[in-house]
Short mmCIF file of C-alpha atoms and ligand atoms in Angstrom, two decimals:
data_model
loop_
_atom_site.label_atom_id
_atom_site.label_comp_id
_atom_site.label_asym_id
_atom_site.label_seq_id
_atom_site.Cartn_x
_atom_site.Cartn_y
_atom_site.Cartn_z
CA MET A 506 0.00 0.00 0.00
CA SER A 507 2.43 2.60 -1.12
CA ASP A 508 -0.11 5.37 -1.80
CA PRO A 509 -2.41 5.52 1.24
CA THR A 510 -4.94 7.71 -0.62
CA ALA A 511 -5.46 5.23 -3.46
CA PRO A 512 -8.31 2.74 -2.89
CA SER A 513 -7.06 -0.73 -1.95
CA GLU A 514 -8.51 -4.16 -2.55
CA PRO A 515 -10.00 -5.81 0.58
CA ALA A 516 -7.43 -8.61 0.37
CA ALA A 517 -4.57 -6.13 0.35
CA ILE A 518 -6.07 -4.25 3.31
CA LEU A 519 -6.47 -7.42 5.34
CA ALA A 520 -2.97 -8.54 4.45
CA ARG A 521 -1.56 -5.23 5.64
CA LEU A 522 -3.56 -5.44 8.87
CA ALA A 523 -2.23 -8.94 9.48
CA GLU A 524 1.29 -7.69 8.83
CA LEU A 525 0.83 -4.87 11.35
CA GLN A 526 -0.71 -7.19 13.92
CA ALA A 527 2.22 -9.59 13.67
CA GLY A 528 4.27 -7.04 15.62
CA ASP A 529 1.80 -7.04 18.55
CA LEU A 530 1.76 -9.17 21.65
CA PRO A 531 -0.18 -12.39 21.12
CA VAL A 532 -3.81 -12.16 22.27
CA HIS A 533 -4.27 -15.93 22.32
CA GLY A 534 -2.18 -18.76 23.69
CA GLY A 535 -2.15 -17.89 27.41
CA ARG A 536 1.42 -16.56 27.27
CA THR A 537 0.60 -12.86 27.51
CA LEU A 538 0.12 -12.22 31.23
CA ALA A 539 -0.97 -8.58 31.11
CA TYR A 540 -3.36 -6.59 28.89
CA VAL A 541 -5.23 -9.62 27.53
CA TYR A 542 -7.36 -12.42 28.98
CA ASP A 543 -7.66 -15.64 27.05
CA SER A 544 -10.43 -18.17 27.59
CA GLY A 545 -8.71 -20.57 25.19
CA LEU A 546 -12.09 -21.10 23.53
CA PRO A 547 -11.76 -20.18 19.81
CA GLU A 548 -15.48 -20.68 19.17
CA VAL A 549 -16.33 -18.07 21.83
CA ASP A 550 -13.85 -15.64 20.32
CA ARG A 551 -15.31 -16.22 16.86
CA VAL A 552 -18.92 -15.54 17.82
CA ALA A 553 -17.90 -12.49 19.87
CA ARG A 554 -15.90 -11.09 16.95
CA GLU A 555 -18.86 -11.60 14.62
CA ALA A 556 -21.11 -9.79 17.09
CA VAL A 557 -18.67 -6.86 17.27
CA ALA A 558 -18.62 -6.65 13.50
CA ALA A 559 -22.40 -6.88 13.17
CA PHE A 560 -22.98 -3.97 15.57
CA ALA A 561 -19.90 -1.86 14.86
CA GLY A 562 -21.98 0.80 13.13
CA SER A 563 -24.91 0.86 15.57
CA ASN A 564 -25.08 3.84 17.90
CA GLY A 565 -25.91 3.58 21.58
CA LEU A 566 -26.43 7.35 21.68
CA ASP A 567 -30.16 6.85 21.32
CA PRO A 568 -31.61 3.67 22.81
CA THR A 569 -34.96 4.32 21.14
CA ALA A 570 -33.29 4.31 17.73
CA PHE A 571 -31.27 1.15 18.50
CA PRO A 572 -33.43 -0.80 20.95
CA SER A 573 -31.29 -3.90 20.34
CA LEU A 574 -28.47 -2.19 22.23
CA LEU A 575 -30.72 -1.29 25.14
CA THR A 576 -31.91 -4.90 25.36
CA MET A 577 -28.35 -6.24 25.38
CA GLU A 578 -27.22 -3.63 27.92
CA ASN A 579 -30.09 -4.38 30.30
CA GLU A 580 -29.50 -8.12 29.97
CA LEU A 581 -25.79 -7.76 30.72
CA VAL A 582 -26.50 -5.51 33.70
CA GLY A 583 -29.09 -8.00 34.97
CA LEU A 584 -26.66 -10.92 34.69
CA THR A 585 -23.93 -8.96 36.44
CA ALA A 586 -26.32 -7.90 39.20
CA ASP A 587 -27.34 -11.52 39.77
CA LEU A 588 -23.69 -12.56 39.97
CA LEU A 589 -22.99 -9.87 42.58
CA ASP A 590 -25.86 -10.64 45.00
CA ALA A 591 -27.63 -7.44 44.01
CA PRO A 592 -31.02 -6.62 45.49
CA GLY A 593 -33.83 -5.70 43.12
CA THR A 594 -33.03 -1.99 43.42
CA VAL A 595 -29.64 -2.25 41.68
CA VAL A 596 -29.23 -0.50 38.32
CA GLY A 597 -26.27 -0.15 36.02
CA SER A 598 -24.69 0.80 32.74
CA VAL A 599 -22.28 -0.78 30.31
CA THR A 600 -19.22 1.44 29.82
CA SER A 601 -16.17 1.24 27.59
CA GLY A 602 -13.86 -0.21 30.26
CA GLY A 603 -12.70 -0.20 33.84
CA THR A 604 -11.34 3.31 33.76
CA GLU A 605 -14.62 4.73 32.49
CA SER A 606 -16.55 2.80 35.16
CA VAL A 607 -14.28 4.18 37.88
CA LEU A 608 -14.45 7.70 36.43
CA LEU A 609 -18.23 7.58 36.48
CA ALA A 610 -18.40 6.21 40.02
CA VAL A 611 -16.26 9.15 41.19
CA GLN A 612 -18.10 11.72 39.08
CA ALA A 613 -21.50 10.53 40.29
CA ALA A 614 -20.30 10.58 43.91
CA ARG A 615 -19.01 14.13 43.50
CA ASP A 616 -22.02 15.50 41.65
CA ALA A 617 -24.52 13.99 44.04
CA ARG A 618 -23.09 16.24 46.77
CA SER A 619 -23.85 19.86 45.88
CA ASP A 620 -23.12 20.76 49.52
CA VAL A 621 -19.44 19.84 49.17
CA VAL A 622 -16.94 22.57 48.31
CA ARG A 623 -13.67 20.61 48.29
CA PRO A 624 -14.59 17.05 47.32
CA ARG A 625 -12.22 14.31 48.37
CA MET A 626 -12.15 10.51 48.26
CA VAL A 627 -10.32 8.12 50.54
CA LEU A 628 -8.44 5.29 48.84
CA PRO A 629 -5.97 2.59 49.81
CA ASP A 630 -2.67 3.48 48.11
CA THR A 631 -3.02 0.32 46.04
CA ALA A 632 -6.20 1.60 44.31
CA HIS A 633 -5.96 1.56 40.53
CA ALA A 634 -4.55 4.61 38.74
CA ALA A 635 -8.02 5.14 37.23
CA PHE A 636 -8.94 6.81 40.54
CA HIS A 637 -6.03 9.24 40.11
CA LYS A 638 -7.31 9.99 36.63
CA ALA A 639 -10.75 10.66 38.11
CA ALA A 640 -9.18 12.93 40.73
CA HIS A 641 -7.40 14.81 37.97
CA TYR A 642 -10.43 15.11 35.68
CA PHE A 643 -13.02 15.93 38.29
CA GLY A 644 -11.09 17.97 40.83
CA VAL A 645 -11.60 15.43 43.60
CA GLU A 646 -8.70 15.14 46.03
CA ALA A 647 -7.39 11.58 46.34
CA ARG A 648 -6.51 10.98 50.00
CA LEU A 649 -4.28 7.90 49.86
CA VAL A 650 -4.02 5.62 52.85
CA PRO A 651 -1.09 3.17 53.04
CA VAL A 652 -2.13 -0.48 53.01
CA GLY A 653 -1.07 -2.80 55.81
CA ASP A 654 1.75 -5.35 55.78
CA ASP A 655 -0.70 -7.75 54.15
CA TYR A 656 -1.09 -5.36 51.19
CA ARG A 657 -4.77 -4.89 52.06
CA ALA A 658 -6.58 -1.66 52.92
CA ASP A 659 -6.33 -0.66 56.56
CA PRO A 660 -9.92 0.09 57.74
CA ALA A 661 -8.91 1.99 60.89
CA ALA A 662 -6.54 4.22 58.94
CA MET A 663 -9.19 4.78 56.28
CA ALA A 664 -11.74 5.72 58.93
CA ALA A 665 -9.27 8.21 60.38
CA ALA A 666 -8.68 9.64 56.89
CA VAL A 667 -12.43 10.10 56.35
CA ASP A 668 -12.70 11.74 59.75
CA GLU A 669 -10.15 14.40 58.75
CA ALA A 670 -12.94 15.95 56.64
CA PRO A 671 -16.09 13.82 56.86
CA ASP A 672 -18.38 16.45 55.37
CA GLN A 673 -16.14 16.85 52.28
CA THR A 674 -15.56 13.12 51.66
CA VAL A 675 -17.75 11.97 48.78
CA LEU A 676 -16.39 8.46 48.29
CA VAL A 677 -14.39 5.65 49.83
CA ALA A 678 -13.10 2.91 47.54
CA VAL A 679 -11.60 -0.57 47.83
CA SER A 680 -10.39 -3.19 45.35
CA ALA A 681 -11.47 -6.77 44.79
CA PRO A 682 -8.68 -7.50 44.10
CA SER A 683 -5.99 -4.85 43.70
CA TYR A 684 -4.12 -5.02 40.40
CA ALA A 685 -0.57 -4.73 41.72
CA HIS A 686 -0.74 -7.37 44.47
CA GLY A 687 -3.85 -9.40 43.66
CA VAL A 688 -5.46 -9.32 47.11
CA VAL A 689 -9.00 -8.37 48.12
CA ASP A 690 -9.39 -5.45 50.52
CA PRO A 691 -11.50 -5.89 53.69
CA VAL A 692 -14.64 -4.68 51.93
CA ALA A 693 -17.07 -5.33 54.80
CA GLU A 694 -15.09 -3.27 57.30
CA VAL A 695 -14.48 -0.38 54.93
CA ALA A 696 -18.09 -0.34 53.68
CA ALA A 697 -19.29 -0.27 57.29
CA LEU A 698 -17.10 2.69 58.21
CA ALA A 699 -18.24 4.52 55.08
CA ALA A 700 -21.92 3.81 55.79
CA ALA A 701 -21.55 4.94 59.39
CA ARG A 702 -20.36 8.30 58.06
CA GLY A 703 -22.92 8.57 55.26
CA VAL A 704 -20.25 8.21 52.55
CA ARG A 705 -20.54 6.13 49.37
CA CYS A 706 -18.35 3.04 49.07
CA HIS A 707 -17.24 1.83 45.64
CA VAL A 708 -15.82 -1.66 45.14
CA ASP A 709 -13.44 -1.75 42.19
CA ALA A 710 -13.92 -5.32 41.04
CA CYS A 711 -12.92 -4.46 37.49
CA ILE A 712 -10.47 -7.35 37.36
CA GLY A 713 -11.94 -9.75 39.91
CA GLY A 714 -15.66 -9.28 39.57
CA TRP A 715 -16.22 -12.08 37.11
CA VAL A 716 -13.89 -14.49 38.95
CA LEU A 717 -14.58 -14.17 42.68
CA PRO A 718 -18.26 -15.24 42.61
CA TYR A 719 -17.30 -18.43 40.78
CA ALA A 720 -14.30 -18.93 43.08
CA ALA A 721 -16.68 -18.79 46.05
CA ARG A 722 -19.00 -21.26 44.33
CA LEU A 723 -16.01 -23.60 43.84
CA GLY A 724 -15.47 -23.57 47.59
CA ARG A 725 -12.57 -21.13 47.75
CA ALA A 726 -12.37 -18.76 50.70
CA VAL A 727 -13.55 -15.42 49.33
CA PRO A 728 -14.17 -12.58 51.79
CA ALA A 729 -17.55 -10.86 51.36
CA TRP A 730 -17.34 -8.02 48.83
CA THR A 731 -20.54 -7.90 46.76
CA PHE A 732 -23.85 -6.06 47.29
CA ALA A 733 -24.45 -8.63 50.04
CA VAL A 734 -22.23 -6.32 52.09
CA ASP A 735 -24.18 -3.44 53.62
CA GLY A 736 -22.72 -0.09 52.76
CA VAL A 737 -21.39 -1.06 49.30
CA THR A 738 -23.01 1.54 47.06
CA SER A 739 -21.43 0.79 43.67
CA ILE A 740 -19.32 -1.89 42.00
CA SER A 741 -17.37 -1.92 38.73
CA VAL A 742 -16.76 -5.18 36.85
CA ASP A 743 -15.01 -5.41 33.49
CA LEU A 744 -16.42 -7.77 30.90
CA HIS A 745 -13.32 -7.36 28.76
CA LYS A 746 -11.17 -8.94 31.45
CA TYR A 747 -12.36 -12.17 33.07
CA ALA A 748 -15.70 -12.40 31.25
CA TYR A 749 -13.31 -12.97 28.31
CA ALA A 750 -15.20 -10.49 26.11
CA PRO A 751 -13.60 -8.42 23.34
CA LYS A 752 -12.16 -5.10 24.47
CA GLY A 753 -14.42 -2.17 25.25
CA ALA A 754 -16.92 -3.40 27.85
CA SER A 755 -17.34 -2.96 31.60
CA VAL A 756 -20.34 -2.74 33.90
CA LEU A 757 -20.91 -0.11 36.58
CA LEU A 758 -23.64 -0.97 39.08
CA HIS A 759 -25.24 1.33 41.68
CA ARG A 760 -27.26 0.03 44.60
CA THR A 761 -30.24 2.29 43.72
CA PRO A 762 -31.40 4.48 40.83
CA ALA A 763 -31.00 7.50 43.13
CA LEU A 764 -27.28 6.75 43.52
CA ARG A 765 -26.91 6.57 39.73
CA ARG A 766 -28.84 9.75 38.94
CA ALA A 767 -25.86 12.13 38.97
CA GLN A 768 -24.05 9.89 36.48
CA TYR A 769 -26.51 10.95 33.78
CA PHE A 770 -25.84 13.97 31.61
CA ALA A 771 -28.40 15.84 29.56
CA SER A 772 -28.09 19.03 27.56
CA ALA A 773 -30.81 20.86 25.72
CA ALA A 774 -28.73 24.05 25.75
CA TRP A 775 -28.02 24.04 22.04
CA PRO A 776 -30.04 23.98 18.81
CA GLY A 777 -29.46 20.29 17.96
CA TYR A 778 -30.85 17.09 19.53
CA THR A 779 -31.08 16.99 23.29
CA MET A 780 -27.94 15.14 24.27
CA LEU A 781 -28.74 12.47 26.81
CA ASN A 782 -25.94 10.18 28.00
CA SER A 783 -25.54 7.57 30.69
CA THR A 784 -21.76 7.28 30.23
CA MET A 785 -18.80 9.46 29.20
CA GLN A 786 -19.25 8.71 25.52
CA SER A 787 -22.10 10.12 23.52
CA THR A 788 -21.94 8.24 20.23
CA ARG A 789 -21.24 4.72 21.46
CA SER A 790 -20.46 1.87 19.09
CA GLY A 791 -22.75 -1.10 19.60
CA GLY A 792 -19.81 -3.38 18.72
CA PRO A 793 -18.19 -3.92 22.14
CA LEU A 794 -21.58 -4.25 23.83
CA ALA A 795 -22.72 -6.89 21.35
CA GLY A 796 -19.34 -8.61 21.59
CA ALA A 797 -19.60 -8.80 25.37
CA TRP A 798 -23.21 -9.97 25.19
CA ALA A 799 -22.19 -12.71 22.76
CA ALA A 800 -19.20 -13.84 24.86
CA VAL A 801 -21.26 -14.01 28.05
CA ARG A 802 -23.99 -15.96 26.29
CA ALA A 803 -21.52 -18.30 24.58
CA ILE A 804 -19.64 -19.17 27.77
CA GLY A 805 -22.61 -19.29 30.12
CA ASP A 806 -22.65 -19.79 33.85
CA ALA A 807 -21.29 -23.34 33.77
CA GLY A 808 -18.59 -22.24 31.33
CA TYR A 809 -17.41 -19.46 33.67
CA GLU A 810 -17.30 -21.88 36.55
CA ARG A 811 -15.06 -24.18 34.47
CA LEU A 812 -12.86 -21.29 33.33
CA THR A 813 -12.53 -20.06 36.91
CA ARG A 814 -11.59 -23.54 38.10
CA ASP A 815 -8.95 -23.70 35.35
CA VAL A 816 -7.47 -20.27 35.99
CA LEU A 817 -7.33 -20.85 39.76
CA HIS A 818 -5.63 -24.21 39.22
CA ALA A 819 -3.12 -22.37 37.05
CA VAL A 820 -2.56 -19.79 39.80
CA ASP A 821 -2.13 -22.55 42.44
CA ALA A 822 0.41 -24.32 40.24
CA ILE A 823 2.32 -21.09 39.60
CA VAL A 824 2.42 -20.24 43.30
CA ALA A 825 3.60 -23.76 44.19
CA GLY A 826 6.15 -23.77 41.37
CA VAL A 827 7.56 -20.38 42.33
CA GLY A 828 7.87 -21.64 45.90
CA ALA A 829 10.33 -24.23 44.66
CA LEU A 830 12.54 -21.66 42.89
CA ASP A 831 15.46 -19.74 44.32
CA GLY A 832 15.77 -16.04 43.66
CA VAL A 833 12.07 -15.30 43.20
CA HIS A 834 9.02 -15.48 45.43
CA VAL A 835 5.34 -14.61 45.51
CA VAL A 836 4.81 -11.22 47.21
CA VAL A 837 1.55 -12.23 48.91
CA ALA A 838 -0.70 -15.26 48.48
CA PRO A 839 -3.14 -14.23 45.71
CA ASP A 840 -6.88 -14.03 46.38
CA SER A 841 -7.79 -14.27 42.71
CA THR A 842 -6.03 -14.58 39.35
CA LEU A 843 -3.25 -11.99 39.72
CA VAL A 844 0.19 -12.94 40.98
CA ALA A 845 2.90 -10.50 42.03
CA LEU A 846 6.45 -11.84 42.11
CA ALA A 847 9.52 -10.31 43.72
CA THR A 848 13.16 -11.21 43.32
CA ASP A 849 15.83 -11.38 45.99
CA ALA A 850 19.17 -9.57 45.78
CA SER A 851 20.55 -12.28 43.49
CA CYS A 852 18.68 -11.01 40.44
CA ASP A 853 17.05 -7.99 38.90
CA PRO A 854 13.27 -8.22 38.34
CA PHE A 855 13.37 -6.17 35.14
CA THR A 856 15.96 -8.51 33.65
CA VAL A 857 13.70 -11.45 34.55
CA CYS A 858 10.89 -9.75 32.56
CA ASP A 859 13.18 -9.34 29.53
CA GLU A 860 14.32 -12.94 29.79
CA MET A 861 10.71 -14.12 29.99
CA ALA A 862 9.87 -12.09 26.87
CA ALA A 863 12.82 -13.65 25.05
CA ARG A 864 11.24 -17.03 25.87
CA GLY A 865 7.80 -15.98 24.58
CA TRP A 866 6.24 -15.11 27.96
CA HIS A 867 5.02 -11.57 28.49
CA VAL A 868 4.94 -10.52 32.13
CA GLN A 869 4.69 -6.95 33.35
CA PRO A 870 7.30 -5.04 35.35
CA GLN A 871 5.90 -2.95 38.22
CA LEU A 872 8.23 -0.20 39.42
CA SER A 873 9.06 0.29 43.09
CA HIS A 874 6.43 2.25 44.99
CA ALA A 875 5.97 3.70 48.45
CA GLY A 876 9.22 2.16 49.72
CA ARG A 877 8.36 -1.28 48.37
CA PRO A 878 10.65 -2.80 45.74
CA ALA A 879 9.80 -3.47 42.10
CA THR A 880 7.73 -6.55 41.30
CA ILE A 881 6.61 -8.66 38.36
CA HIS A 882 2.91 -8.85 37.54
CA LEU A 883 1.10 -11.86 36.09
CA SER A 884 -2.57 -11.69 35.08
CA VAL A 885 -3.18 -15.41 34.66
CA SER A 886 -5.76 -16.59 32.10
CA ALA A 887 -7.71 -19.83 31.88
CA ALA A 888 -5.73 -20.59 28.73
CA THR A 889 -2.50 -20.46 30.74
CA LEU A 890 -3.37 -23.69 32.60
CA ALA A 891 -2.26 -25.95 29.76
CA HIS A 892 1.16 -24.26 29.74
CA VAL A 893 1.99 -23.80 33.41
CA ASP A 894 4.90 -26.24 33.31
CA GLU A 895 6.43 -24.33 30.41
CA LEU A 896 5.85 -21.04 32.24
CA LEU A 897 7.69 -22.33 35.30
CA GLU A 898 10.55 -23.66 33.18
CA ALA A 899 10.80 -20.29 31.45
CA LEU A 900 10.75 -18.52 34.82
CA ALA A 901 13.47 -20.76 36.27
CA ALA A 902 15.63 -20.18 33.19
CA SER A 903 14.92 -16.43 33.25
CA VAL A 904 15.87 -16.11 36.91
CA ALA A 905 19.07 -18.08 36.28
CA ALA A 906 19.91 -15.85 33.30
CA ALA A 907 19.23 -12.72 35.37
CA GLN A 908 21.46 -14.05 38.15
CA ASP A 909 24.23 -14.66 35.59
CA ALA A 910 23.76 -11.21 34.09
CA GLY A 911 24.11 -9.51 37.46
CA PRO A 912 22.57 -6.21 38.49
CA VAL A 913 21.57 -3.63 35.91
CA ALA A 914 24.15 -0.90 36.10
CA VAL A 915 22.86 2.65 36.06
CA ASP A 916 25.63 5.19 35.77
CA PRO A 917 25.90 6.75 39.26
CA GLY A 918 26.15 10.25 37.76
CA VAL A 919 22.94 9.68 35.78
CA ALA A 920 21.26 8.20 38.85
CA GLU A 921 22.15 11.27 40.87
CA VAL A 922 20.82 13.63 38.22
CA VAL A 923 17.59 11.62 37.83
CA ALA A 924 16.98 11.55 41.57
CA ALA A 925 17.31 15.34 41.75
CA LEU A 926 15.33 16.36 38.65
CA ASP A 927 12.16 18.41 38.97
CA PRO A 928 9.95 17.57 35.99
CA ALA A 929 8.15 20.92 36.23
CA ALA A 930 11.43 22.67 35.44
CA LEU A 931 12.17 20.60 32.32
CA GLY A 932 11.61 21.67 28.71
CA ASP A 933 11.27 19.69 25.49
CA ASP A 934 15.03 19.58 24.90
CA ASP A 935 15.61 18.20 28.39
CA PHE A 936 13.08 15.47 27.75
CA ASP A 937 14.72 14.64 24.42
CA GLY A 938 18.00 14.27 26.32
CA LEU A 939 16.42 12.15 29.02
CA LEU A 940 14.70 9.89 26.50
CA ALA A 941 17.99 9.42 24.68
CA ALA A 942 19.76 8.66 28.00
CA ALA A 943 17.04 6.12 28.80
CA GLY A 944 17.43 4.48 25.39
CA LEU A 945 13.99 5.69 24.33
CA ALA A 946 15.07 8.22 21.72
CA GLY A 947 12.33 9.16 19.26
CA GLY A 948 12.85 8.82 15.54
CA GLU A 949 10.90 6.67 13.15
CA GLY A 950 8.08 4.68 14.77
CA LEU A 951 8.68 2.71 17.93
CA ALA A 952 12.15 3.14 19.31
CA LEU A 953 12.09 0.53 22.06
CA PRO A 954 15.39 -1.17 22.83
CA ASP A 955 15.45 -4.98 22.71
CA ARG A 956 15.94 -5.10 26.44
CA MET A 957 13.86 -2.88 28.69
CA ALA A 958 15.71 -3.61 31.95
CA PRO A 959 18.09 -0.62 31.66
CA VAL A 960 15.12 1.68 30.90
CA ASN A 961 13.11 0.33 33.81
CA ALA A 962 16.12 0.50 36.14
CA LEU A 963 16.50 4.18 35.30
CA LEU A 964 12.78 4.91 35.65
CA ASP A 965 12.79 3.05 38.94
CA LEU A 966 15.24 5.58 40.34
CA ALA A 967 13.02 8.49 39.37
CA ALA A 968 10.28 9.92 41.56
CA PRO A 969 6.74 9.10 40.33
CA GLU A 970 6.27 12.64 38.94
CA LEU A 971 9.42 12.31 36.84
CA ARG A 972 8.43 8.83 35.62
CA GLU A 973 5.11 10.26 34.52
CA ALA A 974 6.69 13.23 32.78
CA VAL A 975 9.31 11.15 30.94
CA LEU A 976 6.75 8.62 29.76
CA VAL A 977 4.36 11.36 28.66
CA ALA A 978 7.21 12.89 26.65
CA PHE A 979 7.86 9.45 25.14
CA LEU A 980 4.21 8.98 24.18
CA ASP A 981 4.08 12.47 22.75
CA ARG A 982 6.99 11.61 20.47
CA LEU A 983 5.45 8.28 19.48
CA GLN A 984 2.15 9.89 18.51
CA ARG A 985 3.16 11.86 15.49
CA PRO A 986 1.29 11.78 12.17
CA ALA A 987 2.56 9.20 9.67
CA ARG A 988 2.99 10.96 6.34
C1 PLP B 1266 -8.70 -3.07 39.63
C2 PLP B 1266 -8.74 -2.36 38.31
N1 PLP B 1266 -9.47 -1.24 38.18
C3 PLP B 1266 -9.54 -0.56 37.02
C4 PLP B 1266 -8.84 -0.98 35.91
C5 PLP B 1266 -8.88 -0.16 34.64
O1 PLP B 1266 -9.46 -0.91 33.61
P1 PLP B 1266 -9.28 -0.53 32.07
O2 PLP B 1266 -7.86 -0.82 31.71
O3 PLP B 1266 -10.27 -1.47 31.41
O4 PLP B 1266 -9.65 0.87 31.86
C6 PLP B 1266 -8.06 -2.13 36.01
C7 PLP B 1266 -7.25 -2.59 34.88
O5 PLP B 1266 -6.44 -3.49 34.97
C8 PLP B 1266 -8.00 -2.84 37.23
O6 PLP B 1266 -7.25 -3.95 37.39
#
C-alpha cells in the first residue's frame, strides 16, 4: 500500500492489517500475562468477533433508535447484578472499560453532593490509577491511605482519613482485588465505616468481579465483597477482562437508581438534539456491547465456573512452582487470578521480565512504589493452565539468566541527576536528552530497545512525577502523524 490515498482491494487491506498485527503481543495462547485475557475457547472468540462486526456501526447514543443495544445492555447488567448478589433496586450501565466505570463512580459521587466545596475521596494506596485519573479530571482530592503489611486496605486508617474531613468526603473505595498485588481489601469493614459516616463506598472489582463469585461457588475462601455487604453503594466489573469479552466493555452498578442519577448527563442548551448520555461517551459503538453480550452468552454460567476452576488451578500451580525456585518469590498469596512476584538480591526483576519475553512469555514489570521494591505482575488466564509447566521452566531459566547477568548498572552520575530532577522545570530539549539517555530516543516509529531492563532501572530511580513526565514525553513523540 504505497499510496495511502489510493483505494485498496480488501485482500490487500487485510494482508496489511495482518502484517501490522504480527508485531503485537499475542492475544491468544495464554502466554501474555498482562493486557489480555484468554479463555482458550476459539469458538467463543469467533462468535464475539462476529457480534462486534455486526454492531460496529450501531449507535448507543439513542436507545430508542437502537433498541437492540438497550436490550443487550439491560440483559448484561441484569446478569452482572445476579452474579454480585444485588437486590432488586440495583441498576447499572455498560461502559467502555474499567477506567470509564471508575471515572463515572467518582463523578456521580461528586455530583450527588452539591453541599461539598472541596470534594475528596479516601483510597488505599493500592487503588488503581483510574482513581487518580478521576481525581485529575473531576477535581476530587485523592486521600491515599497506606495499606497494611498484608497489602490490604487498613480500615482503621481509612476511617481516620475520612474523619479528617467527613463532610467533604464523597467516596471511599476498595479493590477486589488490587491489580498490583492481587489481594482483596477488607470490603465489609471499609463499607461499614463509610456507611456509618454517610459516605458512598465503591468496590473496584474491574479485574476480579467475574472471577470471585465463581471462586466462592467452587469452595474457595472469598471474603464478602458484593452487594451482600451493607454499605457497598457501587461496584465496577469489566467484561473485557475475566468475562473474556472483546475489548471495550465494563459494567458499573449502583445500589439504587437515586445513587446513579448524577451519572446521567443531559443538555438541551443548544439547537441540535437533546444530548442524553448515561456514560462518558455520547456516540457509542454497539460493537463492544454486542461482543460482550455474545461472549457471556456463549460461555454461560457453567462455562465461567469451568474457566474459573482452570485459571485458579493455574494460579495454584504457579504459586507452588515459584515456591520451589530460588531467587524469586510470591509477594503475597493471591486471592484471585493476579500474581505479584519479587526477586531477591541475586537477580534484577526487570531482567527477569526481559528474559521471559525472550522465551515468549510476556509478564509486566511494576516499578518500586511507596518504599516497596519493584515486582513482576502476572494476570493469569484460563488458557495459561495448559502451559503452566512451560511457564515455570521459562521462569526458572529467566531467573538463572538474570542471576548470571548480574545487576543492571545505572551510571551513578545519571542516577544522581535523575533523583534530583524536577519535571516541572524541564523543557522539550531536556526530555529529548532524558529519552535518549534512557534508550527511548524518538525517531521513526517505535524506538524501544530490545531489552527494557536498563530503561526500567532508570525509571525506577526516578520519583513518580518524573516517571510520569518522561513517559508522557515518550508517548508524545510516538504519537506523530505518519505521512
Ligand atoms: C482493579 C482495576 N481497576 C480498574 C482498571 C482499569 O481498567 P481498564 O484498563 O479497562 O480501563 C483495572 C485494569 O487493569 C483494574 O485492574
